[in-house]
Amino acid sequence: MSDTNWLLYLRIALIVVGLLCIFGFYPLTLVWPSGWAWGHGHSHYLLMIIGLYATLGVFLLIASRDPYANKSLIWFTVWSSVVHGAIMGWFMARSWAYRPSVMRANAAI
């Protein structure tokens, strides 16, 4: 893959992920609250997380204009997602014995 194609795909990925961060998380809390919302009813915690992801989304859209100048933000996004996935995987592995039907359903998704 040439550098031009790689840069184009990176820009597209940054735009898609940025838009998902801005507009995607809140609707997911409405559609699938047990998977995306913490607790029931009004939650300051949820609003804080949505605000953080929306802010990240805005900066990812800005970074899509010149990815080379925003490498640290892009790598922060990648590595924070990897760490988050590892932590969630660890919790899922620990919870498997306690709630097998729920964990099997989550693994299938």
mmCIF file of N, CA and C in Angstrom:
data_model
loop_
_atom_site.group_PDB
_atom_site.id
_atom_site.type_symbol
_atom_site.label_atom_id
_atom_site.label_comp_id
_atom_site.label_asym_id
_atom_site.label_seq_id
_atom_site.Cartn_x
_atom_site.Cartn_y
_atom_site.Cartn_z
ATOM 1 N N MET A 1 0.843 -1.165 0.000
ATOM 2 C CA MET A 1 0.000 0.000 0.000
ATOM 3 C C MET A 1 0.896 1.238 0.000
ATOM 4 N N SER A 2 0.573 2.166 -0.857
ATOM 5 C CA SER A 2 1.376 3.383 -0.942
ATOM 6 C C SER A 2 1.053 4.308 0.223
ATOM 7 N N ASP A 3 1.948 5.253 0.458
ATOM 8 C CA ASP A 3 1.738 6.204 1.549
ATOM 9 C C ASP A 3 0.486 7.046 1.322
ATOM 10 N N THR A 4 0.186 7.357 0.072
ATOM 11 C CA THR A 4 -1.000 8.156 -0.229
ATOM 12 C C THR A 4 -2.267 7.396 0.137
ATOM 13 N N ASN A 5 -2.337 6.109 -0.237
ATOM 14 C CA ASN A 5 -3.511 5.301 0.115
ATOM 15 C C ASN A 5 -3.619 5.117 1.619
ATOM 16 N N TRP A 6 -2.483 4.856 2.282
ATOM 17 C CA TRP A 6 -2.477 4.668 3.727
ATOM 18 C C TRP A 6 -2.998 5.917 4.426
ATOM 19 N N LEU A 7 -2.550 7.088 3.983
ATOM 20 C CA LEU A 7 -2.986 8.344 4.583
ATOM 21 C C LEU A 7 -4.478 8.566 4.350
ATOM 22 N N LEU A 8 -4.961 8.223 3.161
ATOM 23 C CA LEU A 8 -6.390 8.360 2.869
ATOM 24 C C LEU A 8 -7.218 7.465 3.792
ATOM 25 N N TYR A 9 -6.818 6.207 3.956
ATOM 26 C CA TYR A 9 -7.543 5.288 4.835
ATOM 27 C C TYR A 9 -7.475 5.733 6.297
ATOM 28 N N LEU A 10 -6.342 6.263 6.704
ATOM 29 C CA LEU A 10 -6.212 6.773 8.062
ATOM 30 C C LEU A 10 -7.155 7.949 8.278
ATOM 31 N N ARG A 11 -7.213 8.858 7.318
ATOM 32 C CA ARG A 11 -8.120 10.003 7.443
ATOM 33 C C ARG A 11 -9.575 9.562 7.521
ATOM 34 N N ILE A 12 -9.945 8.593 6.688
ATOM 35 C CA ILE A 12 -11.315 8.077 6.709
ATOM 36 C C ILE A 12 -11.614 7.440 8.070
ATOM 37 N N ALA A 13 -10.667 6.643 8.582
ATOM 38 C CA ALA A 13 -10.859 5.997 9.884
ATOM 39 C C ALA A 13 -10.996 7.042 10.988
ATOM 40 N N LEU A 14 -10.188 8.083 10.957
ATOM 41 C CA LEU A 14 -10.270 9.125 11.972
ATOM 42 C C LEU A 14 -11.617 9.844 11.922
ATOM 43 N N ILE A 15 -12.114 10.093 10.730
ATOM 44 C CA ILE A 15 -13.408 10.757 10.586
ATOM 45 C C ILE A 15 -14.530 9.859 11.092
ATOM 46 N N VAL A 16 -14.507 8.579 10.708
ATOM 47 C CA VAL A 16 -15.560 7.647 11.136
ATOM 48 C C VAL A 16 -15.551 7.483 12.652
ATOM 49 N N VAL A 17 -14.377 7.241 13.224
ATOM 50 C CA VAL A 17 -14.286 7.052 14.679
ATOM 51 C C VAL A 17 -14.643 8.352 15.406
ATOM 52 N N GLY A 18 -14.204 9.476 14.873
ATOM 53 C CA GLY A 18 -14.544 10.762 15.488
ATOM 54 C C GLY A 18 -16.044 11.006 15.499
ATOM 55 N N LEU A 19 -16.719 10.732 14.384
ATOM 56 C CA LEU A 19 -18.167 10.908 14.330
ATOM 57 C C LEU A 19 -18.889 9.930 15.250
ATOM 58 N N LEU A 20 -18.378 8.699 15.331
ATOM 59 C CA LEU A 20 -18.976 7.727 16.253
ATOM 60 C C LEU A 20 -18.825 8.178 17.703
ATOM 61 N N CYS A 21 -17.676 8.744 18.032
ATOM 62 C CA CYS A 21 -17.471 9.234 19.399
ATOM 63 C C CYS A 21 -18.428 10.382 19.711
ATOM 64 N N ILE A 22 -18.646 11.254 18.747
ATOM 65 C CA ILE A 22 -19.501 12.415 18.975
ATOM 66 C C ILE A 22 -20.978 12.020 19.002
ATOM 67 N N PHE A 23 -21.408 11.232 18.010
ATOM 68 C CA PHE A 23 -22.837 10.979 17.846
ATOM 69 C C PHE A 23 -23.282 9.555 18.173
ATOM 70 N N GLY A 24 -22.355 8.639 18.405
ATOM 71 C CA GLY A 24 -22.732 7.241 18.537
ATOM 72 C C GLY A 24 -22.948 6.725 19.932
ATOM 73 N N PHE A 25 -22.261 7.266 20.922
ATOM 74 C CA PHE A 25 -22.334 6.680 22.254
ATOM 75 C C PHE A 25 -23.666 6.933 22.954
ATOM 76 N N TYR A 26 -24.191 8.119 22.851
ATOM 77 C CA TYR A 26 -25.456 8.400 23.533
ATOM 78 C C TYR A 26 -26.599 7.536 22.994
ATOM 79 N N PRO A 27 -26.778 7.422 21.675
ATOM 80 C CA PRO A 27 -27.846 6.531 21.191
ATOM 81 C C PRO A 27 -27.674 5.081 21.647
ATOM 82 N N LEU A 28 -26.431 4.617 21.773
ATOM 83 C CA LEU A 28 -26.221 3.255 22.259
ATOM 84 C C LEU A 28 -26.704 3.088 23.694
ATOM 85 N N THR A 29 -26.609 4.134 24.502
ATOM 86 C CA THR A 29 -27.104 4.034 25.883
ATOM 87 C C THR A 29 -28.618 3.943 25.924
ATOM 88 N N LEU A 30 -29.283 4.457 24.896
ATOM 89 C CA LEU A 30 -30.740 4.367 24.833
ATOM 90 C C LEU A 30 -31.192 3.026 24.281
ATOM 91 N N VAL A 31 -30.493 2.545 23.253
ATOM 92 C CA VAL A 31 -30.865 1.304 22.583
ATOM 93 C C VAL A 31 -30.475 0.091 23.421
ATOM 94 N N TRP A 32 -29.291 0.136 24.024
ATOM 95 C CA TRP A 32 -28.769 -1.010 24.774
ATOM 96 C C TRP A 32 -28.205 -0.526 26.106
ATOM 97 N N PRO A 33 -29.070 -0.113 27.032
ATOM 98 C CA PRO A 33 -28.588 0.484 28.278
ATOM 99 C C PRO A 33 -27.762 -0.456 29.146
ATOM 100 N N SER A 34 -28.054 -1.749 29.127
ATOM 101 C CA SER A 34 -27.284 -2.662 29.979
ATOM 102 C C SER A 34 -25.848 -2.804 29.502
ATOM 103 N N GLY A 35 -25.585 -2.540 28.241
ATOM 104 C CA GLY A 35 -24.231 -2.657 27.714
ATOM 105 C C GLY A 35 -23.451 -1.354 27.714
ATOM 106 N N TRP A 36 -24.159 -0.220 27.723
ATOM 107 C CA TRP A 36 -23.468 1.055 27.560
ATOM 108 C C TRP A 36 -23.705 2.049 28.679
ATOM 109 N N ALA A 37 -24.797 1.925 29.405
ATOM 110 C CA ALA A 37 -25.088 2.877 30.482
ATOM 111 C C ALA A 37 -24.755 2.235 31.820
ATOM 112 N N TRP A 38 -24.340 3.037 32.765
ATOM 113 C CA TRP A 38 -23.978 2.550 34.091
ATOM 114 C C TRP A 38 -25.089 2.926 35.046
ATOM 115 N N GLY A 39 -25.776 1.942 35.572
ATOM 116 C CA GLY A 39 -26.868 2.203 36.490
ATOM 117 C C GLY A 39 -28.161 2.470 35.740
ATOM 118 N N HIS A 40 -29.165 2.884 36.485
ATOM 119 C CA HIS A 40 -30.481 3.156 35.926
ATOM 120 C C HIS A 40 -30.853 4.600 36.201
ATOM 121 N N GLY A 41 -31.617 5.182 35.300
ATOM 122 C CA GLY A 41 -32.046 6.564 35.491
ATOM 123 C C GLY A 41 -30.927 7.548 35.178
ATOM 124 N N HIS A 42 -31.048 8.737 35.732
ATOM 125 C CA HIS A 42 -30.068 9.800 35.505
ATOM 126 C C HIS A 42 -28.733 9.448 36.160
ATOM 127 N N SER A 43 -27.645 9.692 35.412
ATOM 128 C CA SER A 43 -26.321 9.375 35.934
ATOM 129 C C SER A 43 -25.323 10.453 35.518
ATOM 130 N N HIS A 44 -24.689 11.065 36.496
ATOM 131 C CA HIS A 44 -23.635 12.041 36.202
ATOM 132 C C HIS A 44 -22.429 11.330 35.594
ATOM 133 N N TYR A 45 -22.221 10.106 36.005
ATOM 134 C CA TYR A 45 -21.115 9.300 35.492
ATOM 135 C C TYR A 45 -21.237 9.115 33.983
ATOM 136 N N LEU A 46 -22.432 8.765 33.536
ATOM 137 C CA LEU A 46 -22.681 8.564 32.111
ATOM 138 C C LEU A 46 -22.458 9.855 31.326
ATOM 139 N N LEU A 47 -22.955 10.971 31.854
ATOM 140 C CA LEU A 47 -22.764 12.250 31.167
ATOM 141 C C LEU A 47 -21.292 12.611 31.055
ATOM 142 N N MET A 48 -20.506 12.287 32.071
ATOM 143 C CA MET A 48 -19.078 12.558 32.042
ATOM 144 C C MET A 48 -18.400 11.741 30.943
ATOM 145 N N ILE A 49 -18.723 10.452 30.849
ATOM 146 C CA ILE A 49 -18.120 9.593 29.832
ATOM 147 C C ILE A 49 -18.517 10.060 28.429
ATOM 148 N N ILE A 50 -19.790 10.390 28.239
ATOM 149 C CA ILE A 50 -20.235 10.872 26.933
ATOM 150 C C ILE A 50 -19.506 12.169 26.576
ATOM 151 N N GLY A 51 -19.341 13.052 27.556
ATOM 152 C CA GLY A 51 -18.606 14.295 27.309
ATOM 153 C C GLY A 51 -17.160 14.046 26.924
ATOM 154 N N LEU A 52 -16.512 13.093 27.595
ATOM 155 C CA LEU A 52 -15.118 12.768 27.262
ATOM 156 C C LEU A 52 -15.004 12.201 25.849
ATOM 157 N N TYR A 53 -15.884 11.264 25.505
ATOM 158 C CA TYR A 53 -15.825 10.677 24.167
ATOM 159 C C TYR A 53 -16.184 11.690 23.086
ATOM 160 N N ALA A 54 -17.142 12.565 23.347
ATOM 161 C CA ALA A 54 -17.487 13.593 22.366
ATOM 162 C C ALA A 54 -16.302 14.533 22.131
ATOM 163 N N THR A 55 -15.608 14.889 23.201
ATOM 164 C CA THR A 55 -14.423 15.739 23.066
ATOM 165 C C THR A 55 -13.336 15.035 22.273
ATOM 166 N N LEU A 56 -13.103 13.765 22.573
ATOM 167 C CA LEU A 56 -12.131 12.981 21.806
ATOM 168 C C LEU A 56 -12.529 12.955 20.342
ATOM 169 N N GLY A 57 -13.822 12.779 20.069
ATOM 170 C CA GLY A 57 -14.296 12.755 18.691
ATOM 171 C C GLY A 57 -14.000 14.048 17.939
ATOM 172 N N VAL A 58 -14.215 15.171 18.592
ATOM 173 C CA VAL A 58 -13.914 16.464 17.959
ATOM 174 C C VAL A 58 -12.436 16.551 17.607
ATOM 175 N N PHE A 59 -11.572 16.152 18.530
ATOM 176 C CA PHE A 59 -10.142 16.225 18.272
ATOM 177 C C PHE A 59 -9.685 15.209 17.231
ATOM 178 N N LEU A 60 -10.363 14.072 17.130
ATOM 179 C CA LEU A 60 -10.040 13.122 16.056
ATOM 180 C C LEU A 60 -10.426 13.698 14.692
ATOM 181 N N LEU A 61 -11.534 14.411 14.637
ATOM 182 C CA LEU A 61 -11.904 15.073 13.378
ATOM 183 C C LEU A 61 -10.871 16.128 12.999
ATOM 184 N N ILE A 62 -10.401 16.878 13.981
ATOM 185 C CA ILE A 62 -9.345 17.869 13.714
ATOM 186 C C ILE A 62 -8.071 17.166 13.266
ATOM 187 N N ALA A 63 -7.736 16.045 13.904
ATOM 188 C CA ALA A 63 -6.523 15.301 13.561
ATOM 189 C C ALA A 63 -6.604 14.707 12.156
ATOM 190 N N SER A 64 -7.803 14.468 11.656
ATOM 191 C CA SER A 64 -7.935 13.890 10.310
ATOM 192 C C SER A 64 -7.433 14.836 9.223
ATOM 193 N N ARG A 65 -7.361 16.103 9.516
ATOM 194 C CA ARG A 65 -6.843 17.060 8.526
ATOM 195 C C ARG A 65 -5.352 16.865 8.276
ATOM 196 N N ASP A 66 -4.603 16.578 9.346
ATOM 197 C CA ASP A 66 -3.165 16.378 9.229
ATOM 198 C C ASP A 66 -2.721 15.318 10.244
ATOM 199 N N PRO A 67 -2.891 14.033 9.886
ATOM 200 C CA PRO A 67 -2.572 12.966 10.836
ATOM 201 C C PRO A 67 -1.119 12.957 11.309
ATOM 202 N N TYR A 68 -0.187 13.316 10.447
ATOM 203 C CA TYR A 68 1.220 13.308 10.849
ATOM 204 C C TYR A 68 1.495 14.301 11.976
ATOM 205 N N ALA A 69 0.804 15.417 11.980
ATOM 206 C CA ALA A 69 1.013 16.423 13.020
ATOM 207 C C ALA A 69 0.310 16.042 14.327
ATOM 208 N N ASN A 70 -0.551 15.039 14.276
ATOM 209 C CA ASN A 70 -1.341 14.652 15.456
ATOM 210 C C ASN A 70 -1.110 13.200 15.852
ATOM 211 N N LYS A 71 0.108 12.727 15.644
ATOM 212 C CA LYS A 71 0.414 11.326 15.933
ATOM 213 C C LYS A 71 0.180 10.963 17.389
ATOM 214 N N SER A 72 0.530 11.845 18.302
ATOM 215 C CA SER A 72 0.384 11.502 19.717
ATOM 216 C C SER A 72 -1.085 11.309 20.095
ATOM 217 N N LEU A 73 -1.985 12.114 19.560
ATOM 218 C CA LEU A 73 -3.412 11.942 19.832
ATOM 219 C C LEU A 73 -3.918 10.631 19.244
ATOM 220 N N ILE A 74 -3.488 10.315 18.042
ATOM 221 C CA ILE A 74 -3.910 9.070 17.395
ATOM 222 C C ILE A 74 -3.412 7.870 18.183
ATOM 223 N N TRP A 75 -2.146 7.879 18.593
ATOM 224 C CA TRP A 75 -1.611 6.760 19.358
ATOM 225 C C TRP A 75 -2.237 6.677 20.752
ATOM 226 N N PHE A 76 -2.568 7.807 21.348
ATOM 227 C CA PHE A 76 -3.283 7.780 22.617
ATOM 228 C C PHE A 76 -4.627 7.082 22.449
ATOM 229 N N THR A 77 -5.339 7.415 21.378
ATOM 230 C CA THR A 77 -6.638 6.796 21.120
ATOM 231 C C THR A 77 -6.489 5.292 20.923
ATOM 232 N N VAL A 78 -5.494 4.884 20.151
ATOM 233 C CA VAL A 78 -5.277 3.457 19.891
ATOM 234 C C VAL A 78 -4.942 2.725 21.186
ATOM 235 N N TRP A 79 -3.937 3.208 21.919
ATOM 236 C CA TRP A 79 -3.478 2.485 23.099
ATOM 237 C C TRP A 79 -4.480 2.535 24.247
ATOM 238 N N SER A 80 -5.198 3.621 24.393
ATOM 239 C CA SER A 80 -6.216 3.650 25.445
ATOM 240 C C SER A 80 -7.337 2.667 25.124
ATOM 241 N N SER A 81 -7.646 2.480 23.849
ATOM 242 C CA SER A 81 -8.648 1.490 23.446
ATOM 243 C C SER A 81 -8.148 0.069 23.680
ATOM 244 N N VAL A 82 -6.876 -0.181 23.405
ATOM 245 C CA VAL A 82 -6.293 -1.507 23.653
ATOM 246 C C VAL A 82 -6.319 -1.824 25.145
ATOM 247 N N VAL A 83 -5.915 -0.866 25.971
ATOM 248 C CA VAL A 83 -5.918 -1.076 27.420
ATOM 249 C C VAL A 83 -7.341 -1.293 27.925
ATOM 250 N N HIS A 84 -8.281 -0.502 27.432
ATOM 251 C CA HIS A 84 -9.677 -0.663 27.831
ATOM 252 C C HIS A 84 -10.181 -2.066 27.453
ATOM 253 N N GLY A 85 -9.870 -2.507 26.240
ATOM 254 C CA GLY A 85 -10.277 -3.843 25.801
ATOM 255 C C GLY A 85 -9.659 -4.945 26.649
ATOM 256 N N ALA A 86 -8.399 -4.772 27.013
ATOM 257 C CA ALA A 86 -7.728 -5.770 27.859
ATOM 258 C C ALA A 86 -8.373 -5.843 29.246
ATOM 259 N N ILE A 87 -8.681 -4.693 29.807
ATOM 260 C CA ILE A 87 -9.327 -4.672 31.125
ATOM 261 C C ILE A 87 -10.710 -5.309 31.051
ATOM 262 N N MET A 88 -11.484 -4.983 30.028
ATOM 263 C CA MET A 88 -12.812 -5.574 29.882
ATOM 264 C C MET A 88 -12.713 -7.080 29.647
ATOM 265 N N GLY A 89 -11.720 -7.508 28.887
ATOM 266 C CA GLY A 89 -11.506 -8.936 28.672
ATOM 267 C C GLY A 89 -11.166 -9.650 29.967
ATOM 268 N N TRP A 90 -10.349 -9.010 30.797
ATOM 269 C CA TRP A 90 -9.987 -9.584 32.096
ATOM 270 C C TRP A 90 -11.233 -9.736 32.973
ATOM 271 N N PHE A 91 -12.054 -8.689 33.026
ATOM 272 C CA PHE A 91 -13.274 -8.774 33.825
ATOM 273 C C PHE A 91 -14.233 -9.824 33.277
ATOM 274 N N MET A 92 -14.312 -9.927 31.961
ATOM 275 C CA MET A 92 -15.185 -10.933 31.374
ATOM 276 C C MET A 92 -14.693 -12.335 31.728
ATOM 277 N N ALA A 93 -13.389 -12.553 31.665
ATOM 278 C CA ALA A 93 -12.831 -13.867 31.995
ATOM 279 C C ALA A 93 -13.081 -14.194 33.465
ATOM 280 N N ARG A 94 -12.962 -13.218 34.340
ATOM 281 C CA ARG A 94 -13.208 -13.444 35.766
ATOM 282 C C ARG A 94 -14.684 -13.679 36.050
ATOM 283 N N SER A 95 -15.557 -13.036 35.287
ATOM 284 C CA SER A 95 -16.997 -13.152 35.535
ATOM 285 C C SER A 95 -17.613 -14.380 34.884
ATOM 286 N N TRP A 96 -16.881 -15.039 34.005
ATOM 287 C CA TRP A 96 -17.418 -16.165 33.259
ATOM 288 C C TRP A 96 -18.006 -17.227 34.186
ATOM 289 N N ALA A 97 -17.325 -17.513 35.276
ATOM 290 C CA ALA A 97 -17.779 -18.561 36.199
ATOM 291 C C ALA A 97 -19.037 -18.133 36.960
ATOM 292 N N TYR A 98 -19.225 -16.830 37.136
ATOM 293 C CA TYR A 98 -20.351 -16.360 37.939
ATOM 294 C C TYR A 98 -21.629 -16.185 37.128
ATOM 295 N N ARG A 99 -21.487 -15.765 35.876
ATOM 296 C CA ARG A 99 -22.665 -15.524 35.043
ATOM 297 C C ARG A 99 -22.443 -16.121 33.654
ATOM 298 N N PRO A 100 -22.449 -17.428 33.532
ATOM 299 C CA PRO A 100 -22.096 -18.048 32.254
ATOM 300 C C PRO A 100 -23.029 -17.673 31.103
ATOM 301 N N SER A 101 -24.319 -17.585 31.338
ATOM 302 C CA SER A 101 -25.225 -17.292 30.227
ATOM 303 C C SER A 101 -25.020 -15.877 29.700
ATOM 304 N N VAL A 102 -24.812 -14.927 30.605
ATOM 305 C CA VAL A 102 -24.580 -13.544 30.188
ATOM 306 C C VAL A 102 -23.236 -13.427 29.460
ATOM 307 N N MET A 103 -22.217 -14.075 29.976
ATOM 308 C CA MET A 103 -20.905 -13.985 29.362
ATOM 309 C C MET A 103 -20.885 -14.665 27.996
ATOM 310 N N ARG A 104 -21.588 -15.770 27.850
ATOM 311 C CA ARG A 104 -21.645 -16.423 26.531
ATOM 312 C C ARG A 104 -22.364 -15.532 25.531
ATOM 313 N N ALA A 105 -23.392 -14.884 25.950
ATOM 314 C CA ALA A 105 -24.111 -13.968 25.059
ATOM 315 C C ALA A 105 -23.215 -12.804 24.647
ATOM 316 N N ASN A 106 -22.453 -12.254 25.597
ATOM 317 C CA ASN A 106 -21.533 -11.161 25.272
ATOM 318 C C ASN A 106 -20.423 -11.625 24.350
ATOM 319 N N ALA A 107 -19.921 -12.826 24.569
ATOM 320 C CA ALA A 107 -18.857 -13.337 23.706
ATOM 321 C C ALA A 107 -19.379 -13.548 22.290
ATOM 322 N N ALA A 108 -20.636 -13.946 22.159
ATOM 323 C CA ALA A 108 -21.218 -14.150 20.832
ATOM 324 C C ALA A 108 -21.370 -12.855 20.071
ATOM 325 N N ILE A 109 -21.635 -11.779 20.810
ATOM 326 C CA ILE A 109 -21.812 -10.469 20.166
ATOM 327 C C ILE A 109 -20.465 -9.970 19.720
#
